[in-house]
Amino acid sequence: MMKGLGIQHHQAVDDNMSNLSSASGEASVSPNQQSSFATPNPNPVKKKRSLPGNPDPDAEVIALSPKTLMATNRFLCEICGKGFQRDQNLQLHRRGHNLPWKLKQRSSKEVRKKVYICPEVTCVHHDPSRALGDLTGVKKHFCRKHGEKKWKCDKCSKKYAVQSDWKAHIKICGTREYRCDCGTLFSRRDSFITHRAFCDALAEESARSITANTVADHRPSLGCQPTESHASSTLPNISVQGAQFPHLMTATEASASTASSQGLHELTLKGEHQHQDFNMRPDNILPWVAYQGPGPLLDLPPAIYSTRFGPEFRNENQPPNPPLYQTSAATPQLSATALLQKAAQMGATMSRPPNSDRMAAHTTSAAGFGLGLSSHQEMCGGGGGDGGGGHLLKDMMMASMSSPPGLGGGSFEGALGGILGLKREGSGVEGLTISHGRNEGGGGRGGKDGMTRDFLGLRNFSHREILNMAGLDPCMASSSYEQLQENKETWRG
Amino acid sequence: MDTLFRLVSLQSSDQQSSFKSSRTSSSSRSSKANHHLFHQPFQNREEEKYREECGNNYHVCVDEDFSSSSSSKHLQPHPSTAATPTPSTAATTTTASTAHVLFELADFSFPPDLNIDFASSSSAAAGGGGGGWAAQLLLECARAVAARDSQRVQQLMWMLNELASPYGDTEQKVASYFLQALFARLTSAGPRTLLTLAAASDRTCSFDSTRRTALRFQELSPWSSFGHVAANGAILESFLDAAGGGGSPQPQRLHILDLSNTFCTQWPTLLEALATRSSDDTPHLSITTVVSSASPSAAVQRVMKEIGQRMEKFARLMGVPFKFNVIHHAGDLSELDLDRLDLREGGGALLAVNCVNALHSVSPAGSRRDLFINALRRLQPLIVTVVEEESDLQAASGGDGGGEEGEEGFLKVFRESLRFFSAYFDSLEESFPRTSNERLALERAAGRAVVDLVACPAAESAERRETAAGWSLRMRAAGFAPAAFSEDVADDVRALLRRYREGWSMRSAGEADDPGGAAPGIFLAWKDQPVVWASAWKP
């Protein structure tokens, strides 16, 4: 669509060629780190889950030397000179230049899966049993963990080994605000950390929520809600869940929500018509972001975002159906695996729009469902308070499950892309950069504009009303969806 | 303050003529005021103590101060700041006349031979740092004290007392705290004053107030966080180096002997860094914090207990296996039996020693400082981080400074204290809002240090800072070698400073124009004056 964004978009596609497009940004979070965070929590299941690299035992293990691994230019683009390690990637890239392109068809269906080990002998991923399932993934892993961090942020002097991590960081450095439970806002992480250690809010926190927090991510282990002045993040969303809905959050659910945010990442990166748009303007802040007080209100924006749809909806002028997503928010008791399975079933019942034939696998929508879980909980919490949240959640799920599926589920799948194949290095959520479909100036929305504008006044609506709009009334929901699009944001972890 | 200075200068230069004319015109009025004024110094000191003892709510005190002590208030150069309570109308309306009275009085009270040479004192002050009226009058007063010129001392102290206020601008604050110290010296009441002040601050000391002050200080000024970032960086790097190689099967243990006065505000970021660094094994961390004071206070013990609980909770949250010990040590730090502390945890732990403002709290008498540093050396630590405020407050430079200092020594220490604390107060002035209780608490603490420096025997002093060069000499003599901060750590410090207001900078000790020159480490500078020095040492 927009030309200037083409390159970024294609980079995204490029990344997505691998299932292991680990989130960029400040995502130098290793699985080990996660497990170290999990130390206070004796739950072994969670620990196990966070270890990436559990390849198919039948897969072919490939060991590349660091040099081969880091070679970037085997396949060069004749236009921009960008190098690719795989021809397939180059072909996809060529598409962006409007050059003829051709993807190889798989010669046979029995191609043996390949897994890659890290060339660093001291690394856990050097062991074939912990090999990573993807070349790009192992490359980024090698860079992040064993490479020189040569990309430095001028503002905060944080260093990155992977340029894309650094780029993603640059875009958000200094825009993030950290809010302590006590209501104090911090612009700097270290101030926040120190404050957090001394704050009474920490002293009062229950061990339960700490447990939940430590699972989701390393940052939530602070029990914090890093809010951003411009962009809301998926991460605080997760962490807040832990803190505020401990009764809903078991360890596995926290895992699920971690997965879901990864899925979210996929979702936006894979949406073909979406661009990266980092030019956040203050007036793009969601109204309820701007005025939210401490407490559950804070959770709402990510929740709303998470009901966002792929742009296909817009283009087809179909009313999106957020309840579908919320439907997928399975009951909290379900394990992550069960969630994924359930989601896969549901995805299979959905119709697929014709233009969503990319890498979408039915199963991938699972991540979206996981996401729905998190957002749904939040919305319940945000609107209705604590105790009733769970029931409300179930009620809504029932209601929305009975609503007709097939409203563009496929496009949402299309946006999601091969989640199940995910073998992520690290939790990676922290810095993930997620673009939203740009629709300012994308005049295709015609008749909906008036409605959209109305909904900019959402700040005055109660959260229950928002909830209703988003979840219960299809017509309203579509409008609130537009509202979201209007306020497209960069997702930051 | 400019206005005031001009008035004072004017008065001194026109001294001869104005002296005579005013003497005749205002003798009746001034005699009355004279009586009043010469009692005020003492009365004010009493008031101050009273305030410190009873006042949690300094706003109330400020109000009182502004309405009651009008003569100094309306000389305040910035009377219109929003935060300042409005002076009483009476004070406002009588501003002109009172000022008139004040200077008539000043004229009257100066004998003809009292020629305050502001030109020379300002050049002296330039060497000593502060060029404001407070520094000049205080230096003048200190010289008179050294010369035992009681009449002149009296006159200058009277004048200072008129102008000083702990709630005024920087000049007034500096004047107030140094005047308090000079007064204590004159009455040989240094140690007693110190005890009184310490008891007063102890009474208002709570975990809450301590936390608020320490965190606010960190948030608004890099004064303490500068050392924290540098020291944490050095500790973490040396630990990772030592524990690195990846060969060891089990996570390492790190023990930090924490000799600092910053209430553990240094540690959360270190805990976080240990937890989030990208390596497999989070080490076990133990921190042994030594709280050393001449007179142990129950309040401080309560505070430290609370802090310990927070640290433990936070470490649990961060997933860092953690142990926290507090050692309350009564007496000089050099008398602490380091071997009694189980710093090696049975042999497995790597030891780091963190000295933040700790070395200068060791008495300069005898060779206690060297002995103490030698004791640290015997611990065979992985690294010793030394953060000290950069000021040469050794009475006899080069020597141990323990002996009875002469008048020259007194003047030298006074001048240097004045320079150093003026910079400190100035940085506080520009970092904090005008009416901030935390700032007042910090200033009071500085005021106690000033009393210690000006009015107490050096041998009993816990405030005798040395320069980076001086400390480096001692560290080297004890067998330590400097460990340079890595570029990463320097970057962290630079990034830290960027978030504070202008005026702060970092410079490596090599390029700083301090006479010693050979000191390693880095300086935090406020308006180009090095104020804090951070360094790291290895055996």
PDB file of C-alpha atoms in Angstrom, chain A residues 284-396:
ATOM      1  CA  ASN A 284      -3.512   9.077  18.695  1.00  0.00           C
ATOM      2  CA  ILE A 285      -3.492   8.020  22.241  1.00  0.00           C
ATOM      3  CA  LEU A 286      -6.576   6.202  23.020  1.00  0.00           C
ATOM      4  CA  PRO A 287      -8.709   8.410  25.124  1.00  0.00           C
ATOM      5  CA  TRP A 288      -8.939   5.917  27.855  1.00  0.00           C
ATOM      6  CA  VAL A 289      -5.223   5.520  27.858  1.00  0.00           C
ATOM      7  CA  ALA A 290      -4.855   9.156  28.436  1.00  0.00           C
ATOM      8  CA  TYR A 291      -7.069   9.474  31.387  1.00  0.00           C
ATOM      9  CA  GLN A 292      -6.863   6.164  33.019  1.00  0.00           C
ATOM     10  CA  GLY A 293      -6.218   6.049  36.650  1.00  0.00           C
ATOM     11  CA  PRO A 294      -4.304   3.370  38.459  1.00  0.00           C
ATOM     12  CA  GLY A 295      -5.874   0.036  38.775  1.00  0.00           C
ATOM     13  CA  PRO A 296      -7.862  -2.061  36.360  1.00  0.00           C
ATOM     14  CA  LEU A 297      -8.658   0.780  34.037  1.00  0.00           C
ATOM     15  CA  LEU A 298      -5.138   0.638  32.900  1.00  0.00           C
ATOM     16  CA  ASP A 299      -5.622  -2.754  31.459  1.00  0.00           C
ATOM     17  CA  LEU A 300      -8.254  -1.799  29.098  1.00  0.00           C
ATOM     18  CA  PRO A 301      -6.395  -0.440  26.123  1.00  0.00           C
ATOM     19  CA  PRO A 302      -4.396  -3.535  25.417  1.00  0.00           C
ATOM     20  CA  ALA A 303      -7.535  -5.486  25.784  1.00  0.00           C
ATOM     21  CA  ILE A 304      -9.239  -3.408  23.230  1.00  0.00           C
ATOM     22  CA  TYR A 305      -6.334  -3.633  20.952  1.00  0.00           C
ATOM     23  CA  SER A 306      -6.256  -7.274  21.174  1.00  0.00           C
ATOM     24  CA  THR A 307      -9.635  -7.497  19.632  1.00  0.00           C
ATOM     25  CA  ARG A 308      -8.323  -5.756  16.623  1.00  0.00           C
ATOM     26  CA  PHE A 309      -8.723  -7.393  13.287  1.00  0.00           C
ATOM     27  CA  GLY A 310      -6.768  -7.751  10.176  1.00  0.00           C
ATOM     28  CA  PRO A 311      -7.328  -5.125   7.576  1.00  0.00           C
ATOM     29  CA  GLU A 312      -9.173  -7.478   5.340  1.00  0.00           C
ATOM     30  CA  PHE A 313     -12.181  -6.831   7.412  1.00  0.00           C
ATOM     31  CA  ARG A 314     -12.068  -3.293   6.634  1.00  0.00           C
ATOM     32  CA  ASN A 315     -11.537  -3.823   2.997  1.00  0.00           C
ATOM     33  CA  GLU A 316     -14.370  -6.190   2.694  1.00  0.00           C
ATOM     34  CA  ASN A 317     -16.491  -3.916   4.739  1.00  0.00           C
ATOM     35  CA  GLN A 318     -17.499  -6.808   6.800  1.00  0.00           C
ATOM     36  CA  PRO A 319     -18.372  -6.179  10.343  1.00  0.00           C
ATOM     37  CA  PRO A 320     -15.643  -7.767  12.327  1.00  0.00           C
ATOM     38  CA  ASN A 321     -16.729  -9.928  15.077  1.00  0.00           C
ATOM     39  CA  PRO A 322     -14.788  -9.462  18.229  1.00  0.00           C
ATOM     40  CA  PRO A 323     -16.885 -11.962  20.079  1.00  0.00           C
ATOM     41  CA  LEU A 324     -15.264 -14.595  18.006  1.00  0.00           C
ATOM     42  CA  TYR A 325     -12.040 -13.804  19.594  1.00  0.00           C
ATOM     43  CA  GLN A 326     -13.476 -13.575  22.960  1.00  0.00           C
ATOM     44  CA  THR A 327     -15.200 -16.784  22.407  1.00  0.00           C
ATOM     45  CA  SER A 328     -11.877 -18.274  21.987  1.00  0.00           C
ATOM     46  CA  ALA A 329     -10.932 -17.042  25.352  1.00  0.00           C
ATOM     47  CA  ALA A 330     -11.315 -20.403  26.814  1.00  0.00           C
ATOM     48  CA  THR A 331     -12.113 -20.942  30.375  1.00  0.00           C
ATOM     49  CA  PRO A 332      -9.228 -20.222  32.640  1.00  0.00           C
ATOM     50  CA  GLN A 333      -9.062 -23.774  33.779  1.00  0.00           C
ATOM     51  CA  LEU A 334      -7.877 -24.936  30.420  1.00  0.00           C
ATOM     52  CA  SER A 335      -4.261 -25.585  29.920  1.00  0.00           C
ATOM     53  CA  ALA A 336      -2.398 -23.825  27.216  1.00  0.00           C
ATOM     54  CA  THR A 337      -2.394 -26.964  25.146  1.00  0.00           C
ATOM     55  CA  ALA A 338      -6.086 -27.428  25.509  1.00  0.00           C
ATOM     56  CA  LEU A 339      -6.528 -23.847  24.566  1.00  0.00           C
ATOM     57  CA  LEU A 340      -4.586 -24.280  21.437  1.00  0.00           C
ATOM     58  CA  GLN A 341      -6.513 -27.345  20.489  1.00  0.00           C
ATOM     59  CA  LYS A 342      -9.802 -25.755  21.118  1.00  0.00           C
ATOM     60  CA  ALA A 343      -8.781 -22.769  19.157  1.00  0.00           C
ATOM     61  CA  ALA A 344      -7.716 -24.925  16.296  1.00  0.00           C
ATOM     62  CA  GLN A 345     -11.110 -26.530  16.150  1.00  0.00           C
ATOM     63  CA  MET A 346     -12.784 -23.224  16.087  1.00  0.00           C
ATOM     64  CA  GLY A 347     -10.485 -21.920  13.470  1.00  0.00           C
ATOM     65  CA  ALA A 348     -11.415 -24.810  11.280  1.00  0.00           C
ATOM     66  CA  THR A 349     -15.015 -23.830  11.332  1.00  0.00           C
ATOM     67  CA  MET A 350     -14.295 -20.393  10.135  1.00  0.00           C
ATOM     68  CA  SER A 351     -14.590 -19.388   6.594  1.00  0.00           C
ATOM     69  CA  ARG A 352     -11.594 -18.023   4.888  1.00  0.00           C
ATOM     70  CA  PRO A 353     -11.689 -14.956   2.763  1.00  0.00           C
ATOM     71  CA  PRO A 354     -10.072 -15.444  -0.589  1.00  0.00           C
ATOM     72  CA  ASN A 355      -7.151 -13.220   0.060  1.00  0.00           C
ATOM     73  CA  SER A 356      -6.034 -14.879   3.170  1.00  0.00           C
ATOM     74  CA  ASP A 357      -4.316 -17.751   1.525  1.00  0.00           C
ATOM     75  CA  ARG A 358      -0.896 -17.002   2.748  1.00  0.00           C
ATOM     76  CA  MET A 359       0.738 -18.885   5.485  1.00  0.00           C
ATOM     77  CA  ALA A 360      -2.353 -19.053   7.489  1.00  0.00           C
ATOM     78  CA  ALA A 361      -2.851 -22.353   9.093  1.00  0.00           C
ATOM     79  CA  HIS A 362      -6.027 -22.940  10.926  1.00  0.00           C
ATOM     80  CA  THR A 363      -4.215 -23.810  13.974  1.00  0.00           C
ATOM     81  CA  THR A 364      -2.463 -20.524  14.099  1.00  0.00           C
ATOM     82  CA  SER A 365      -5.514 -18.785  15.287  1.00  0.00           C
ATOM     83  CA  ALA A 366      -4.853 -20.405  18.579  1.00  0.00           C
ATOM     84  CA  ALA A 367      -2.610 -17.604  19.458  1.00  0.00           C
ATOM     85  CA  GLY A 368      -5.340 -15.187  18.800  1.00  0.00           C
ATOM     86  CA  PHE A 369      -7.535 -17.132  21.087  1.00  0.00           C
ATOM     87  CA  GLY A 370      -4.978 -17.035  23.732  1.00  0.00           C
ATOM     88  CA  LEU A 371      -4.903 -13.396  23.253  1.00  0.00           C
ATOM     89  CA  GLY A 372      -8.568 -13.269  23.579  1.00  0.00           C
ATOM     90  CA  LEU A 373      -8.210 -14.893  26.891  1.00  0.00           C
ATOM     91  CA  SER A 374      -6.046 -12.262  28.234  1.00  0.00           C
ATOM     92  CA  SER A 375      -7.959  -9.405  26.862  1.00  0.00           C
ATOM     93  CA  HIS A 376     -11.181 -10.813  27.900  1.00  0.00           C
ATOM     94  CA  GLN A 377     -10.155 -11.216  31.415  1.00  0.00           C
ATOM     95  CA  GLU A 378      -9.014  -7.755  31.502  1.00  0.00           C
ATOM     96  CA  MET A 379     -12.107  -6.385  30.120  1.00  0.00           C
ATOM     97  CA  CYS A 380     -14.083  -8.220  32.646  1.00  0.00           C
ATOM     98  CA  GLY A 381     -11.892  -6.969  35.348  1.00  0.00           C
ATOM     99  CA  GLY A 382     -11.824  -3.508  34.059  1.00  0.00           C
ATOM    100  CA  GLY A 383     -15.521  -3.288  33.687  1.00  0.00           C
ATOM    101  CA  GLY A 384     -17.036  -5.367  36.304  1.00  0.00           C
ATOM    102  CA  GLY A 385     -14.487  -5.543  38.989  1.00  0.00           C
ATOM    103  CA  ASP A 386     -12.988  -8.598  40.453  1.00  0.00           C
ATOM    104  CA  GLY A 387     -15.142 -11.405  41.626  1.00  0.00           C
ATOM    105  CA  GLY A 388     -17.726 -11.377  38.924  1.00  0.00           C
ATOM    106  CA  GLY A 389     -15.166 -11.226  36.214  1.00  0.00           C
ATOM    107  CA  GLY A 390     -14.874 -14.902  35.733  1.00  0.00           C
ATOM    108  CA  HIS A 391     -18.556 -15.428  35.364  1.00  0.00           C
ATOM    109  CA  LEU A 392     -18.947 -12.588  33.064  1.00  0.00           C
ATOM    110  CA  LEU A 393     -16.193 -14.033  31.026  1.00  0.00           C
ATOM    111  CA  LYS A 394     -17.937 -17.312  30.706  1.00  0.00           C
ATOM    112  CA  ASP A 395     -21.236 -15.747  29.946  1.00  0.00           C
ATOM    113  CA  MET A 396     -19.768 -13.718  27.247  1.00  0.00           C
TER     114      MET A 396
END
